[in-house]
GROMACS .gro file of C-alpha atoms in nm:
model
  128
    1MET     CA    1   2.611   0.394  -1.389
    2PRO     CA    2   2.472   0.449  -1.026
    3ASP     CA    3   2.610   0.262  -0.723
    4TYR     CA    4   2.269   0.082  -0.686
    5THR     CA    5   1.950   0.040  -0.866
    6LEU     CA    6   1.610  -0.029  -0.721
    7VAL     CA    7   1.363  -0.178  -0.942
    8ASN     CA    8   1.002  -0.362  -0.864
    9LEU     CA    9   1.006  -0.651  -1.061
   10ARG     CA   10   0.621  -0.646  -1.138
   11ALA     CA   11   0.685  -0.283  -1.287
   12VAL     CA   12   0.923  -0.459  -1.576
   13GLU     CA   13   0.765  -0.533  -1.898
   14ASP     CA   14   0.594  -0.878  -1.930
   15LEU     CA   15   0.776  -1.034  -2.232
   16ALA     CA   16   0.548  -1.329  -2.226
   17ALA     CA   17   0.232  -1.097  -2.285
   18ARG     CA   18   0.420  -0.933  -2.557
   19HIS     CA   19   0.505  -1.250  -2.752
   20GLY     CA   20   0.163  -1.414  -2.697
   21PHE     CA   21   0.233  -1.654  -2.418
   22SER     CA   22   0.020  -1.473  -2.131
   23GLU     CA   23  -0.205  -1.787  -2.114
   24PHE     CA   24   0.069  -1.972  -1.970
   25GLN     CA   25   0.297  -1.743  -1.770
   26GLU     CA   26   0.454  -1.405  -1.697
   27ALA     CA   27   0.834  -1.359  -1.794
   28ARG     CA   28   1.005  -1.029  -1.673
   29PHE     CA   29   1.372  -0.971  -1.756
   30PRO     CA   30   1.508  -0.659  -1.560
   31ARG     CA   31   1.856  -0.661  -1.699
   32GLU     CA   32   1.843  -0.316  -1.856
   33GLU     CA   33   1.632  -0.173  -1.553
   34LEU     CA   34   1.894  -0.282  -1.314
   35HIS     CA   35   2.194  -0.189  -1.525
   36LEU     CA   36   2.326  -0.555  -1.494
   37ARG     CA   37   2.658  -0.603  -1.683
   38THR     CA   38   2.723  -0.961  -1.639
   39LEU     CA   39   2.446  -1.106  -1.451
   40GLY     CA   40   2.111  -1.232  -1.607
   41LEU     CA   41   1.784  -1.230  -1.381
   42SER     CA   42   1.431  -1.308  -1.453
   43TYR     CA   43   1.105  -1.303  -1.252
   44GLN     CA   44   0.871  -1.565  -1.400
   45VAL     CA   45   0.522  -1.663  -1.287
   46VAL     CA   46   0.378  -2.002  -1.424
   47LYS     CA   47  -0.007  -1.983  -1.418
   48PRO     CA   48  -0.204  -2.266  -1.227
   49GLY     CA   49  -0.203  -2.597  -1.376
   50LYS     CA   50  -0.003  -2.470  -1.694
   51ARG     CA   51   0.354  -2.523  -1.817
   52HIS     CA   52   0.603  -2.275  -1.934
   53ALA     CA   53   0.507  -2.193  -2.322
   54PHE     CA   54   0.818  -2.393  -2.425
   55GLY     CA   55   1.138  -2.577  -2.295
   56HIS     CA   56   1.491  -2.434  -2.345
   57TRP     CA   57   1.852  -2.505  -2.296
   58HIS     CA   58   2.155  -2.294  -2.285
   59ARG     CA   59   2.520  -2.338  -2.478
   60GLU     CA   60   2.697  -2.188  -2.178
   61ALA     CA   61   2.498  -2.046  -1.912
   62GLU     CA   62   2.395  -2.232  -1.602
   63GLU     CA   63   2.090  -2.126  -1.418
   64VAL     CA   64   1.960  -2.123  -1.078
   65TYR     CA   65   1.582  -2.128  -1.040
   66VAL     CA   66   1.449  -2.016  -0.690
   67VAL     CA   67   1.086  -2.100  -0.600
   68LEU     CA   68   0.931  -1.795  -0.443
   69ALA     CA   69   0.568  -1.920  -0.401
   70GLY     CA   70   0.359  -2.203  -0.518
   71SER     CA   71   0.477  -2.559  -0.633
   72GLY     CA   72   0.521  -2.775  -0.924
   73ARG     CA   73   0.734  -2.969  -1.131
   74CYS     CA   74   1.034  -2.926  -1.354
   75ARG     CA   75   1.117  -3.144  -1.643
   76LEU     CA   76   1.510  -3.181  -1.692
   77ASN     CA   77   1.598  -3.373  -1.993
   78GLY     CA   78   1.417  -3.724  -1.910
   79GLU     CA   79   1.361  -3.673  -1.550
   80THR     CA   80   1.091  -3.466  -1.355
   81VAL     CA   81   1.148  -3.325  -1.015
   82GLU     CA   82   0.905  -3.167  -0.774
   83VAL     CA   83   0.979  -2.808  -0.644
   84ARG     CA   84   0.806  -2.614  -0.355
   85PRO     CA   85   0.881  -2.279  -0.174
   86LEU     CA   86   1.247  -2.199  -0.131
   87ASP     CA   87   1.396  -2.473  -0.324
   88ALA     CA   88   1.702  -2.357  -0.547
   89LEU     CA   89   1.741  -2.577  -0.857
   90ARG     CA   90   2.066  -2.544  -1.027
   91VAL     CA   91   2.049  -2.658  -1.411
   92GLY     CA   92   2.358  -2.701  -1.622
   93PRO     CA   93   2.376  -2.548  -1.966
   94ALA     CA   94   2.291  -2.859  -2.180
   95VAL     CA   95   1.990  -2.959  -1.988
   96THR     CA   96   1.652  -2.889  -2.135
   97ARG     CA   97   1.425  -2.763  -1.875
   98ARG     CA   98   1.048  -2.669  -1.871
   99PHE     CA   99   0.851  -2.590  -1.566
  100GLU     CA  100   0.477  -2.686  -1.464
  101ALA     CA  101   0.275  -2.517  -1.211
  102GLY     CA  102   0.065  -2.680  -0.948
  103PRO     CA  103  -0.290  -2.580  -0.846
  104GLU     CA  104  -0.163  -2.250  -0.693
  105GLY     CA  105   0.061  -2.146  -0.961
  106LEU     CA  106   0.448  -2.122  -0.955
  107GLU     CA  107   0.652  -1.802  -0.890
  108LEU     CA  108   1.030  -1.818  -0.967
  109LEU     CA  109   1.329  -1.605  -0.959
  110VAL     CA  110   1.599  -1.708  -1.224
  111PHE     CA  111   1.986  -1.614  -1.199
  112SER     CA  112   2.249  -1.697  -1.454
  113PRO     CA  113   2.546  -1.531  -1.630
  114HIS     CA  114   2.443  -1.304  -1.918
  115HIS     CA  115   2.529  -1.481  -2.254
  116PRO     CA  116   2.341  -1.312  -2.517
  117GLY     CA  117   2.205  -1.533  -2.799
  118ASP     CA  118   2.293  -1.828  -2.566
  119ALA     CA  119   1.947  -2.010  -2.526
  120GLU     CA  120   1.779  -2.267  -2.772
  121ILE     CA  121   1.398  -2.299  -2.754
  122VAL     CA  122   1.260  -2.650  -2.748
  123PRO     CA  123   0.884  -2.605  -2.830
  124ASP     CA  124   0.754  -2.969  -2.793
  125PHE     CA  125   0.959  -3.067  -2.485
  126TRP     CA  126   0.763  -3.250  -2.231
  127GLN     CA  127   0.457  -3.379  -2.412
  128ASP     CA  128   0.225  -3.609  -2.246
   0.00000   0.00000   0.00000
């Protein structure tokens, strides 16, 4: 493995498009491209006025979401918090989360330890 790896996150495959969620978001997971061993990283863009395609929670991994651009809200179990550029939101493993973008969209970097198979999808989380 090299001593360093440089990858442009926009060049990483958009898994949201591959799985039919491009109406809502982009989701790029550059773990293999960056040769990460223990760290998980994702670059996510929620389209203007849209929500992540589904909510999710983890058994073990806590995550930190950093807002790069745009604004919006995040539903955390029964609570909703507003987010804006350079906000960093730590979410514990058992908390179900789902983001909603404001009118200009929402761009996120997400950091967590890598725990394969740790996430549980919650499709109908945050129904109005």
